[in-house]
PDB file of C-alpha atoms in Angstrom:
ATOM      1  CA  MET P   1    -114.641 155.221  99.746  1.00 37.00           C
ATOM      2  CA  ALA P   2    -116.941 152.322 100.914  1.00 39.00           C
ATOM      3  CA  TRP P   3    -119.266 153.159 103.778  1.00 45.00           C
ATOM      4  CA  ASN P   4    -117.886 151.594 106.986  1.00 46.00           C
ATOM      5  CA  VAL P   5    -120.843 150.193 109.003  1.00 44.00           C
ATOM      6  CA  PHE P   6    -118.520 149.569 111.999  1.00 46.00           C
ATOM      7  CA  LYS P   7    -117.544 153.167 112.582  1.00 50.00           C
ATOM      8  CA  PHE P   8    -120.798 153.745 114.593  1.00 49.00           C
ATOM      9  CA  CYS P   9    -119.910 151.043 117.104  1.00 50.00           C
ATOM     10  CA  THR P  10    -119.209 153.619 119.783  1.00 51.00           C
ATOM     11  CA  ALA P  11    -122.795 154.657 119.842  1.00 54.00           C
ATOM     12  CA  LEU P  12    -123.710 151.202 121.090  1.00 56.00           C
ATOM     13  CA  ARG P  13    -122.285 152.051 124.536  1.00 59.00           C
ATOM     14  CA  ALA P  14    -125.472 153.925 125.479  1.00 61.00           C
ATOM     15  CA  LEU P  15    -127.542 150.826 125.176  1.00 64.00           C
ATOM     16  CA  GLY P  16    -125.545 148.807 127.735  1.00 63.00           C
ATOM     17  CA  SER P  17    -127.429 146.248 129.846  1.00 70.00           C
ATOM     18  CA  ILE P  18    -130.762 147.636 128.729  1.00 81.00           C
ATOM     19  CA  MET P  19    -130.744 145.142 125.969  1.00 83.00           C
ATOM     20  CA  ILE P  20    -130.327 142.202 128.356  1.00 85.00           C
ATOM     21  CA  LEU P  21    -133.411 143.400 130.290  1.00 87.00           C
ATOM     22  CA  PHE P  22    -135.174 143.750 127.053  1.00 88.00           C
ATOM     23  CA  VAL P  23    -134.439 140.143 126.057  1.00 89.00           C
ATOM     24  CA  ILE P  24    -135.526 139.013 129.453  1.00 91.00           C
ATOM     25  CA  GLY P  25    -138.737 141.022 129.117  1.00 92.00           C
ATOM     26  CA  ILE P  26    -139.590 139.377 125.778  1.00 93.00           C
ATOM     27  CA  ILE P  27    -138.980 135.914 127.141  1.00 94.00           C
ATOM     28  CA  GLY P  28    -141.101 136.697 130.190  1.00 94.00           C
ATOM     29  CA  PHE P  29    -144.037 138.062 128.084  1.00 94.00           C
ATOM     30  CA  THR P  30    -143.743 134.899 125.829  1.00 95.00           C
ATOM     31  CA  TYR P  31    -143.683 132.696 128.874  1.00 96.00           C
ATOM     32  CA  TYR P  32    -146.874 134.361 130.252  1.00 95.00           C
ATOM     33  CA  ALA P  33    -148.755 134.091 126.921  1.00 94.00           C
ATOM     34  CA  LEU P  34    -147.833 130.490 126.117  1.00 95.00           C
ATOM     35  CA  VAL P  35    -147.671 128.882 129.565  1.00 95.00           C
ATOM     36  CA  LEU P  36    -149.965 130.727 131.845  1.00 93.00           C
ATOM     37  CA  VAL P  37    -152.576 131.945 129.390  1.00 91.00           C
ATOM     38  CA  ASN P  38    -152.821 129.047 126.837  1.00 90.00           C
ATOM     39  CA  TYR P  39    -151.180 125.665 127.567  1.00 93.00           C
ATOM     40  CA  GLY P  40    -150.820 125.662 131.236  1.00 91.00           C
ATOM     41  CA  PRO P  41    -154.646 125.510 131.831  1.00 90.00           C
ATOM     42  CA  SER P  42    -154.952 122.777 129.204  1.00 87.00           C
ATOM     43  CA  LEU P  43    -153.029 120.418 131.401  1.00 86.00           C
ATOM     44  CA  LEU P  44    -156.085 120.211 133.673  1.00 84.00           C
ATOM     45  CA  LEU P  45    -158.553 119.371 130.857  1.00 82.00           C
ATOM     46  CA  GLY P  46    -157.471 115.709 130.495  1.00 79.00           C
ATOM     47  CA  GLY P  47    -157.459 113.709 127.309  1.00 85.00           C
ATOM     48  CA  LEU P  48    -155.762 114.712 124.073  1.00 88.00           C
ATOM     49  CA  ASP P  49    -155.620 118.374 125.086  1.00 86.00           C
ATOM     50  CA  SER P  50    -153.574 117.637 128.189  1.00 91.00           C
ATOM     51  CA  PHE P  51    -151.230 115.411 126.178  1.00 93.00           C
ATOM     52  CA  ILE P  52    -150.652 118.120 123.528  1.00 93.00           C
ATOM     53  CA  ALA P  53    -150.118 120.691 126.201  1.00 94.00           C
ATOM     54  CA  LEU P  54    -147.606 118.550 127.911  1.00 95.00           C
ATOM     55  CA  LEU P  55    -145.605 118.046 124.661  1.00 96.00           C
ATOM     56  CA  VAL P  56    -145.666 121.720 123.863  1.00 96.00           C
ATOM     57  CA  LEU P  57    -144.661 122.767 127.376  1.00 96.00           C
ATOM     58  CA  ALA P  58    -141.952 120.179 127.566  1.00 97.00           C
ATOM     59  CA  LEU P  59    -140.416 121.265 124.280  1.00 97.00           C
ATOM     60  CA  PHE P  60    -140.800 124.951 125.053  1.00 97.00           C
ATOM     61  CA  HIS P  61    -139.058 124.611 128.485  1.00 97.00           C
ATOM     62  CA  PHE P  62    -136.250 122.481 127.041  1.00 98.00           C
ATOM     63  CA  LEU P  63    -135.558 125.122 124.266  1.00 97.00           C
ATOM     64  CA  LEU P  64    -135.976 128.012 126.779  1.00 97.00           C
ATOM     65  CA  VAL P  65    -133.199 126.389 128.964  1.00 97.00           C
ATOM     66  CA  MET P  66    -130.886 126.057 125.897  1.00 98.00           C
ATOM     67  CA  VAL P  67    -131.704 129.697 124.755  1.00 97.00           C
ATOM     68  CA  LEU P  68    -130.816 131.131 128.106  1.00 96.00           C
ATOM     69  CA  TRP P  69    -127.794 128.977 128.577  1.00 97.00           C
ATOM     70  CA  SER P  70    -126.385 129.950 125.187  1.00 97.00           C
ATOM     71  CA  TYR P  71    -127.354 133.507 125.582  1.00 96.00           C
ATOM     72  CA  PHE P  72    -125.702 134.081 128.924  1.00 95.00           C
ATOM     73  CA  SER P  73    -122.687 132.162 127.695  1.00 96.00           C
ATOM     74  CA  VAL P  74    -122.160 134.811 125.084  1.00 95.00           C
ATOM     75  CA  VAL P  75    -122.759 137.600 127.535  1.00 93.00           C
ATOM     76  CA  VAL P  76    -120.218 136.408 130.235  1.00 93.00           C
ATOM     77  CA  THR P  77    -117.635 134.741 128.113  1.00 94.00           C
ATOM     78  CA  ASP P  78    -114.614 136.728 127.303  1.00 93.00           C
ATOM     79  CA  PRO P  79    -114.434 136.783 123.414  1.00 93.00           C
ATOM     80  CA  GLY P  80    -110.690 136.604 123.618  1.00 91.00           C
ATOM     81  CA  GLY P  81    -108.181 139.398 124.011  1.00 89.00           C
ATOM     82  CA  VAL P  82    -104.494 139.716 122.840  1.00 89.00           C
ATOM     83  CA  PRO P  83    -102.298 138.760 125.719  1.00 86.00           C
ATOM     84  CA  PRO P  84    -100.172 141.738 126.972  1.00 84.00           C
ATOM     85  CA  GLY P  85     -96.864 141.773 125.333  1.00 82.00           C
ATOM     86  CA  TRP P  86     -97.812 139.257 122.663  1.00 83.00           C
ATOM     87  CA  ARG P  87     -95.356 139.192 119.719  1.00 84.00           C
ATOM     88  CA  PRO P  88     -95.510 136.975 116.621  1.00 81.00           C
ATOM     89  CA  GLU P  89     -93.480 133.787 116.688  1.00 70.00           C
ATOM     90  CA  LEU P  90     -91.419 134.960 113.720  1.00 58.00           C
ATOM     91  CA  ASP P  91     -90.327 138.584 114.201  1.00 50.00           C
ATOM     92  CA  ILE P  92     -89.064 140.587 111.278  1.00 44.00           C
ATOM     93  CA  GLU P  93     -85.350 141.365 112.178  1.00 40.00           C
ATOM     94  CA  LYS P  94     -85.601 144.947 111.107  1.00 42.00           C
ATOM     95  CA  GLY P  95     -88.769 145.412 113.119  1.00 45.00           C
ATOM     96  CA  ASP P  96     -87.274 144.207 116.445  1.00 47.00           C
ATOM     97  CA  GLY P  97     -87.158 147.129 118.841  1.00 47.00           C
ATOM     98  CA  ASN P  98     -88.741 149.334 116.217  1.00 46.00           C
ATOM     99  CA  GLU P  99     -92.464 149.017 116.642  1.00 46.00           C
ATOM    100  CA  ALA P 100     -93.187 152.406 115.169  1.00 46.00           C
ATOM    101  CA  ALA P 101     -91.617 151.206 111.798  1.00 43.00           C
ATOM    102  CA  ILE P 102     -93.777 148.061 111.879  1.00 42.00           C
ATOM    103  CA  ALA P 103     -96.885 150.072 112.643  1.00 44.00           C
ATOM    104  CA  GLU P 104     -96.136 152.516 109.791  1.00 43.00           C
ATOM    105  CA  ALA P 105     -95.434 149.542 107.463  1.00 40.00           C
ATOM    106  CA  SER P 106     -98.580 147.649 108.593  1.00 41.00           C
ATOM    107  CA  PRO P 107    -101.484 150.172 108.669  1.00 40.00           C
ATOM    108  CA  LEU P 108    -104.629 149.411 110.662  1.00 37.00           C
ATOM    109  CA  SER P 109    -106.949 149.104 107.657  1.00 37.00           C
ATOM    110  CA  VAL P 110    -109.009 146.012 108.124  1.00 38.00           C
ATOM    111  CA  GLY P 111    -108.042 144.549 104.727  1.00 40.00           C
ATOM    112  CA  ASP P 112    -104.650 143.637 106.264  1.00 45.00           C
ATOM    113  CA  SER P 113    -106.129 140.951 108.531  1.00 53.00           C
ATOM    114  CA  SER P 114    -105.928 138.322 105.800  1.00 50.00           C
ATOM    115  CA  SER P 115    -102.205 138.857 105.060  1.00 52.00           C
ATOM    116  CA  HIS P 116     -99.225 137.401 106.871  1.00 53.00           C
ATOM    117  CA  ILE P 117     -97.683 140.847 107.564  1.00 64.00           C
ATOM    118  CA  VAL P 118     -97.032 141.619 111.167  1.00 72.00           C
ATOM    119  CA  ARG P 119     -99.634 144.127 112.222  1.00 81.00           C
ATOM    120  CA  HIS P 120     -99.570 146.638 115.030  1.00 86.00           C
ATOM    121  CA  CYS P 121    -102.556 148.310 116.829  1.00 89.00           C
ATOM    122  CA  ARG P 122    -101.830 151.939 117.415  1.00 88.00           C
ATOM    123  CA  LYS P 123    -104.756 152.106 119.955  1.00 87.00           C
ATOM    124  CA  CYS P 124    -103.631 149.165 122.031  1.00 86.00           C
ATOM    125  CA  ASN P 125     -99.898 149.947 121.296  1.00 87.00           C
ATOM    126  CA  GLN P 126     -99.223 146.192 120.656  1.00 87.00           C
ATOM    127  CA  TYR P 127     -99.049 143.612 117.953  1.00 89.00           C
ATOM    128  CA  LYS P 128    -102.242 142.216 116.324  1.00 88.00           C
ATOM    129  CA  PRO P 129    -102.429 138.472 115.701  1.00 89.00           C
ATOM    130  CA  PRO P 130    -104.043 137.395 112.478  1.00 88.00           C
ATOM    131  CA  ARG P 131    -107.893 137.876 112.409  1.00 89.00           C
ATOM    132  CA  SER P 132    -107.962 140.168 115.333  1.00 91.00           C
ATOM    133  CA  HIS P 133    -109.541 143.617 115.169  1.00 91.00           C
ATOM    134  CA  HIS P 134    -109.812 146.545 117.576  1.00 91.00           C
ATOM    135  CA  CYS P 135    -113.317 147.042 119.050  1.00 89.00           C
ATOM    136  CA  SER P 136    -113.911 150.745 119.864  1.00 84.00           C
ATOM    137  CA  VAL P 137    -116.776 149.596 122.171  1.00 84.00           C
ATOM    138  CA  CYS P 138    -114.728 147.129 124.230  1.00 85.00           C
ATOM    139  CA  GLY P 139    -111.661 149.293 123.930  1.00 86.00           C
ATOM    140  CA  ARG P 140    -109.298 146.452 123.018  1.00 90.00           C
ATOM    141  CA  CYS P 141    -108.321 143.998 120.224  1.00 92.00           C
ATOM    142  CA  ILE P 142    -110.529 140.976 119.898  1.00 93.00           C
ATOM    143  CA  LEU P 143    -109.277 137.563 118.656  1.00 93.00           C
ATOM    144  CA  LYS P 144    -111.109 136.480 115.483  1.00 93.00           C
ATOM    145  CA  MET P 145    -113.535 139.322 116.045  1.00 93.00           C
ATOM    146  CA  ASP P 146    -116.931 138.755 114.172  1.00 94.00           C
ATOM    147  CA  HIS P 147    -118.767 141.784 115.385  1.00 92.00           C
ATOM    148  CA  HIS P 148    -119.831 143.641 118.540  1.00 90.00           C
ATOM    149  CA  CYS P 149    -123.480 142.496 119.305  1.00 89.00           C
ATOM    150  CA  VAL P 150    -125.671 144.918 120.997  1.00 86.00           C
ATOM    151  CA  TRP P 151    -128.047 142.157 121.965  1.00 88.00           C
ATOM    152  CA  VAL P 152    -125.387 140.375 124.188  1.00 89.00           C
ATOM    153  CA  VAL P 153    -123.501 143.642 125.182  1.00 87.00           C
ATOM    154  CA  ASN P 154    -120.281 141.889 124.293  1.00 91.00           C
ATOM    155  CA  CYS P 155    -118.005 141.257 121.356  1.00 93.00           C
ATOM    156  CA  VAL P 156    -118.514 137.996 119.464  1.00 95.00           C
ATOM    157  CA  GLY P 157    -115.116 136.485 118.974  1.00 94.00           C
ATOM    158  CA  ALA P 158    -113.124 133.311 119.009  1.00 93.00           C
ATOM    159  CA  ARG P 159    -114.093 132.130 122.429  1.00 93.00           C
ATOM    160  CA  ASN P 160    -117.827 132.935 122.460  1.00 95.00           C
ATOM    161  CA  TYR P 161    -118.716 132.503 118.721  1.00 96.00           C
ATOM    162  CA  LYS P 162    -119.985 128.941 119.175  1.00 97.00           C
ATOM    163  CA  SER P 163    -122.199 130.110 122.000  1.00 97.00           C
ATOM    164  CA  PHE P 164    -123.528 132.891 119.713  1.00 97.00           C
ATOM    165  CA  LEU P 165    -124.358 130.528 116.918  1.00 98.00           C
ATOM    166  CA  LEU P 166    -126.115 128.150 119.368  1.00 98.00           C
ATOM    167  CA  PHE P 167    -128.114 131.161 120.672  1.00 97.00           C
ATOM    168  CA  LEU P 168    -129.279 131.920 117.192  1.00 97.00           C
ATOM    169  CA  PHE P 169    -130.106 128.283 116.493  1.00 98.00           C
ATOM    170  CA  TYR P 170    -132.086 127.725 119.685  1.00 98.00           C
ATOM    171  CA  THR P 171    -133.750 131.183 119.431  1.00 97.00           C
ATOM    172  CA  PHE P 172    -134.985 130.244 115.946  1.00 97.00           C
ATOM    173  CA  LEU P 173    -136.287 126.943 117.163  1.00 98.00           C
ATOM    174  CA  GLU P 174    -138.024 128.427 120.286  1.00 97.00           C
ATOM    175  CA  THR P 175    -139.656 131.302 118.453  1.00 97.00           C
ATOM    176  CA  THR P 176    -140.834 128.919 115.662  1.00 97.00           C
ATOM    177  CA  VAL P 177    -142.422 126.536 118.307  1.00 97.00           C
ATOM    178  CA  VAL P 178    -144.008 129.467 120.059  1.00 97.00           C
ATOM    179  CA  ALA P 179    -145.393 130.925 116.887  1.00 96.00           C
ATOM    180  CA  VAL P 180    -146.845 127.534 115.726  1.00 96.00           C
ATOM    181  CA  SER P 181    -148.239 126.765 119.188  1.00 95.00           C
ATOM    182  CA  LEU P 182    -149.883 130.107 119.463  1.00 94.00           C
ATOM    183  CA  PHE P 183    -151.298 130.147 115.896  1.00 93.00           C
ATOM    184  CA  PRO P 184    -154.683 128.484 116.789  1.00 89.00           C
ATOM    185  CA  ALA P 185    -155.192 131.032 119.642  1.00 85.00           C
ATOM    186  CA  PHE P 186    -154.020 133.792 117.402  1.00 84.00           C
ATOM    187  CA  LEU P 187    -156.845 133.052 114.864  1.00 83.00           C
ATOM    188  CA  VAL P 188    -159.350 133.488 117.680  1.00 76.00           C
ATOM    189  CA  PHE P 189    -158.460 137.104 117.760  1.00 70.00           C
ATOM    190  CA  PHE P 190    -160.080 137.498 114.434  1.00 72.00           C
ATOM    191  CA  THR P 191    -163.129 135.481 115.198  1.00 68.00           C
ATOM    192  CA  ASP P 192    -166.429 137.263 114.344  1.00 54.00           C
ATOM    193  CA  GLY P 193    -168.727 135.378 116.684  1.00 53.00           C
ATOM    194  CA  ASP P 194    -168.209 136.695 120.157  1.00 51.00           C
ATOM    195  CA  ASP P 195    -169.983 133.705 121.586  1.00 48.00           C
ATOM    196  CA  GLU P 196    -167.106 131.505 120.537  1.00 53.00           C
ATOM    197  CA  ILE P 197    -164.447 133.606 122.579  1.00 53.00           C
ATOM    198  CA  THR P 198    -163.985 132.043 126.010  1.00 59.00           C
ATOM    199  CA  VAL P 199    -160.988 133.807 127.131  1.00 62.00           C
ATOM    200  CA  SER P 200    -160.503 137.523 128.255  1.00 72.00           C
ATOM    201  CA  LEU P 201    -159.577 140.306 125.907  1.00 77.00           C
ATOM    202  CA  GLY P 202    -156.401 140.747 127.891  1.00 76.00           C
ATOM    203  CA  SER P 203    -155.401 137.149 127.316  1.00 81.00           C
ATOM    204  CA  LEU P 204    -156.155 137.494 123.548  1.00 85.00           C
ATOM    205  CA  ALA P 205    -154.150 140.663 123.356  1.00 87.00           C
ATOM    206  CA  ALA P 206    -151.274 138.971 125.101  1.00 89.00           C
ATOM    207  CA  THR P 207    -151.423 135.997 122.711  1.00 91.00           C
ATOM    208  CA  PHE P 208    -151.676 138.219 119.733  1.00 91.00           C
ATOM    209  CA  ILE P 209    -148.627 140.299 120.639  1.00 93.00           C
ATOM    210  CA  ALA P 210    -146.624 137.201 121.680  1.00 94.00           C
ATOM    211  CA  PHE P 211    -147.359 135.617 118.290  1.00 95.00           C
ATOM    212  CA  ILE P 212    -146.401 138.727 116.301  1.00 95.00           C
ATOM    213  CA  LEU P 213    -143.120 139.068 118.302  1.00 95.00           C
ATOM    214  CA  ASN P 214    -142.076 135.455 117.906  1.00 96.00           C
ATOM    215  CA  ILE P 215    -142.945 135.156 114.234  1.00 95.00           C
ATOM    216  CA  ALA P 216    -140.892 138.311 113.599  1.00 95.00           C
ATOM    217  CA  PHE P 217    -137.938 137.133 115.684  1.00 95.00           C
ATOM    218  CA  ALA P 218    -138.155 133.659 113.960  1.00 96.00           C
ATOM    219  CA  LEU P 219    -137.893 135.171 110.457  1.00 95.00           C
ATOM    220  CA  SER P 220    -135.140 137.735 111.335  1.00 94.00           C
ATOM    221  CA  VAL P 221    -132.995 135.258 113.251  1.00 96.00           C
ATOM    222  CA  LEU P 222    -133.336 132.681 110.442  1.00 96.00           C
ATOM    223  CA  GLY P 223    -131.665 135.217 108.083  1.00 95.00           C
ATOM    224  CA  PHE P 224    -128.766 135.713 110.571  1.00 95.00           C
ATOM    225  CA  LEU P 225    -128.510 131.957 111.114  1.00 96.00           C
ATOM    226  CA  ILE P 226    -128.217 131.211 107.442  1.00 96.00           C
ATOM    227  CA  MET P 227    -125.546 134.012 106.987  1.00 95.00           C
ATOM    228  CA  HIS P 228    -123.444 132.718 109.845  1.00 96.00           C
ATOM    229  CA  ILE P 229    -123.760 129.059 108.573  1.00 96.00           C
ATOM    230  CA  MET P 230    -122.360 130.251 105.334  1.00 94.00           C
ATOM    231  CA  LEU P 231    -119.599 132.076 107.109  1.00 94.00           C
ATOM    232  CA  VAL P 232    -118.572 129.096 109.197  1.00 95.00           C
ATOM    233  CA  ALA P 233    -118.641 126.924 105.986  1.00 93.00           C
ATOM    234  CA  ARG P 234    -116.107 129.255 104.455  1.00 91.00           C
ATOM    235  CA  ASN P 235    -114.128 129.839 107.684  1.00 92.00           C
ATOM    236  CA  THR P 236    -114.605 133.566 107.588  1.00 91.00           C
ATOM    237  CA  THR P 237    -116.189 136.254 109.699  1.00 92.00           C
ATOM    238  CA  THR P 238    -118.737 139.048 109.366  1.00 92.00           C
ATOM    239  CA  ILE P 239    -115.855 141.663 109.330  1.00 90.00           C
ATOM    240  CA  GLU P 240    -113.751 139.571 106.887  1.00 88.00           C
ATOM    241  CA  ALA P 241    -116.747 139.117 104.564  1.00 86.00           C
ATOM    242  CA  TYR P 242    -117.283 142.824 104.730  1.00 81.00           C
ATOM    243  CA  GLU P 243    -113.601 143.399 103.750  1.00 74.00           C
ATOM    244  CA  LYS P 244    -114.353 141.721 100.375  1.00 63.00           C
ATOM    245  CA  TYR P 245    -111.034 139.857  99.763  1.00 55.00           C
ATOM    246  CA  THR P 246    -109.669 139.950  96.283  1.00 46.00           C
ATOM    247  CA  THR P 247    -109.249 136.210  96.626  1.00 54.00           C
ATOM    248  CA  PRO P 248    -112.382 134.156  95.771  1.00 61.00           C
ATOM    249  CA  ASN P 249    -112.248 132.141  99.059  1.00 69.00           C
ATOM    250  CA  SER P 250    -111.049 132.850 102.552  1.00 74.00           C
ATOM    251  CA  PRO P 251    -107.375 132.222 103.075  1.00 82.00           C
ATOM    252  CA  TYR P 252    -108.339 130.302 106.194  1.00 87.00           C
ATOM    253  CA  ASP P 253    -110.771 127.937 104.451  1.00 89.00           C
ATOM    254  CA  LEU P 254    -109.597 124.330 105.168  1.00 89.00           C
ATOM    255  CA  GLY P 255    -112.865 122.569 104.047  1.00 90.00           C
ATOM    256  CA  ARG P 256    -116.179 122.425 105.668  1.00 92.00           C
ATOM    257  CA  LYS P 257    -115.311 119.695 108.239  1.00 93.00           C
ATOM    258  CA  ALA P 258    -112.175 121.441 109.504  1.00 92.00           C
ATOM    259  CA  ASN P 259    -113.837 124.855 109.446  1.00 92.00           C
ATOM    260  CA  PHE P 260    -116.781 123.485 111.492  1.00 95.00           C
ATOM    261  CA  GLU P 261    -114.399 121.943 114.073  1.00 93.00           C
ATOM    262  CA  GLN P 262    -112.630 125.251 114.475  1.00 92.00           C
ATOM    263  CA  VAL P 263    -115.785 126.686 115.889  1.00 94.00           C
ATOM    264  CA  PHE P 264    -117.615 123.742 117.442  1.00 95.00           C
ATOM    265  CA  GLY P 265    -114.696 121.393 118.360  1.00 93.00           C
ATOM    266  CA  ARG P 266    -114.301 117.720 117.424  1.00 93.00           C
ATOM    267  CA  ASP P 267    -116.430 116.109 120.143  1.00 94.00           C
ATOM    268  CA  LYS P 268    -119.792 115.553 118.626  1.00 93.00           C
ATOM    269  CA  MET P 269    -121.440 115.088 122.026  1.00 94.00           C
ATOM    270  CA  TYR P 270    -120.676 118.935 122.823  1.00 95.00           C
ATOM    271  CA  TRP P 271    -121.661 120.279 119.402  1.00 96.00           C
ATOM    272  CA  LEU P 272    -125.136 121.395 120.654  1.00 97.00           C
ATOM    273  CA  VAL P 273    -124.092 122.815 123.910  1.00 97.00           C
ATOM    274  CA  PRO P 274    -122.012 126.027 124.723  1.00 96.00           C
ATOM    275  CA  LEU P 275    -119.147 124.092 126.030  1.00 95.00           C
ATOM    276  CA  TYR P 276    -115.870 122.532 124.984  1.00 94.00           C
ATOM    277  CA  THR P 277    -114.076 119.405 126.261  1.00 93.00           C
ATOM    278  CA  GLU P 278    -110.583 119.883 127.805  1.00 90.00           C
ATOM    279  CA  GLU P 279    -109.240 117.633 125.073  1.00 90.00           C
ATOM    280  CA  ASP P 280    -110.640 119.846 122.342  1.00 90.00           C
ATOM    281  CA  MET P 281    -109.164 122.919 124.053  1.00 87.00           C
ATOM    282  CA  LYS P 282    -105.792 121.302 124.151  1.00 84.00           C
ATOM    283  CA  ARG P 283    -105.626 119.941 120.707  1.00 80.00           C
ATOM    284  CA  LEU P 284    -107.409 122.759 118.886  1.00 81.00           C
ATOM    285  CA  PRO P 285    -105.421 125.909 119.577  1.00 80.00           C
ATOM    286  CA  THR P 286    -107.845 127.708 117.192  1.00 82.00           C
ATOM    287  CA  LEU P 287    -110.522 127.603 119.876  1.00 85.00           C
ATOM    288  CA  GLY P 288    -108.461 129.861 121.964  1.00 83.00           C
ATOM    289  CA  GLY P 289    -108.405 132.450 119.159  1.00 82.00           C
ATOM    290  CA  LEU P 290    -104.734 133.019 118.901  1.00 80.00           C
ATOM    291  CA  ASP P 291    -103.657 130.492 116.324  1.00 76.00           C
ATOM    292  CA  PHE P 292    -105.247 129.924 112.887  1.00 73.00           C
ATOM    293  CA  ARG P 293    -103.994 127.641 110.209  1.00 68.00           C
ATOM    294  CA  SER P 294    -104.443 128.940 106.630  1.00 66.00           C
ATOM    295  CA  ARG P 295    -104.374 127.030 103.339  1.00 58.00           C
ATOM    296  CA  LEU P 296    -100.750 128.198 102.904  1.00 49.00           C
ATOM    297  CA  GLU P 297     -99.856 126.812 106.340  1.00 52.00           C
ATOM    298  CA  GLU P 298    -101.543 123.473 106.364  1.00 49.00           C
ATOM    299  CA  SER P 299     -98.305 121.620 106.409  1.00 42.00           C
ATOM    300  CA  GLU P 300     -96.749 123.860 109.198  1.00 45.00           C
ATOM    301  CA  PRO P 301     -97.123 123.112 112.906  1.00 44.00           C
ATOM    302  CA  LEU P 302     -99.468 125.284 114.894  1.00 40.00           C
ATOM    303  CA  GLN P 303     -97.760 127.431 117.656  1.00 40.00           C
ATOM    304  CA  SER P 304     -99.012 126.825 121.131  1.00 38.00           C
ATOM    305  CA  LEU P 305    -100.915 129.303 123.261  1.00 35.00           C
TER     306      LEU P 305
END
């Protein structure tokens, strides 16, 4: 039997909101090292030093706003739950009024999520739409569930997946900018000549720790970002990739452009912000997480939410 990495999800309950405080703490420490210790004082020096400091601080604060905006969008946005009493549009006649029979015929193994068989969740005691999975941490079925993220204390699903991807994207840019900006000051930590050191040991230590933290986060987030870019390109999720379909491609793969729009919407002006236009929400029911068109259904109309 394959090792199920998701069976330990219930252990994530203990972390709770501590992770949010941890993230805020890292951001605050980075802010202290970059702004208050290094580039803030340079604004008063004048000349080229002030100009470089202004550019670094402007870029840093812009990315910081986008990181926080995307992060808290993932935290507070409902990833999408199955509406109470939801039933598939096309019910199997022999299954009407006999949910137990459907549940028995459609077991809860995650491999069933790619099929067109009506699925039933024994824990929620209701039908499961395609691509939905039951999260033991949230205690409900999540629409197009990707994974339960301990860093955001929330599930990542259909309605906050875009915000999660933007959080990864802006976090990578932010940590990279911080690491590059602090690198010259980081080298001072290894300077042999004490007469060349003009800052306190506490400031040097803060710069050293901030540089190490940000370079580590930049490299780790880059790996996750690349992985999720590949998942979006194939229109699949982390759970679906883990299931290892027998088919070479995701049954929901409609091409890179359509796959991208199912996550980010069609309005290019909103691609880099964790928002959707009302028009996109109306014309792309996939953004709501309940309707997904597969290759086999390209010619069929989508049901409305």
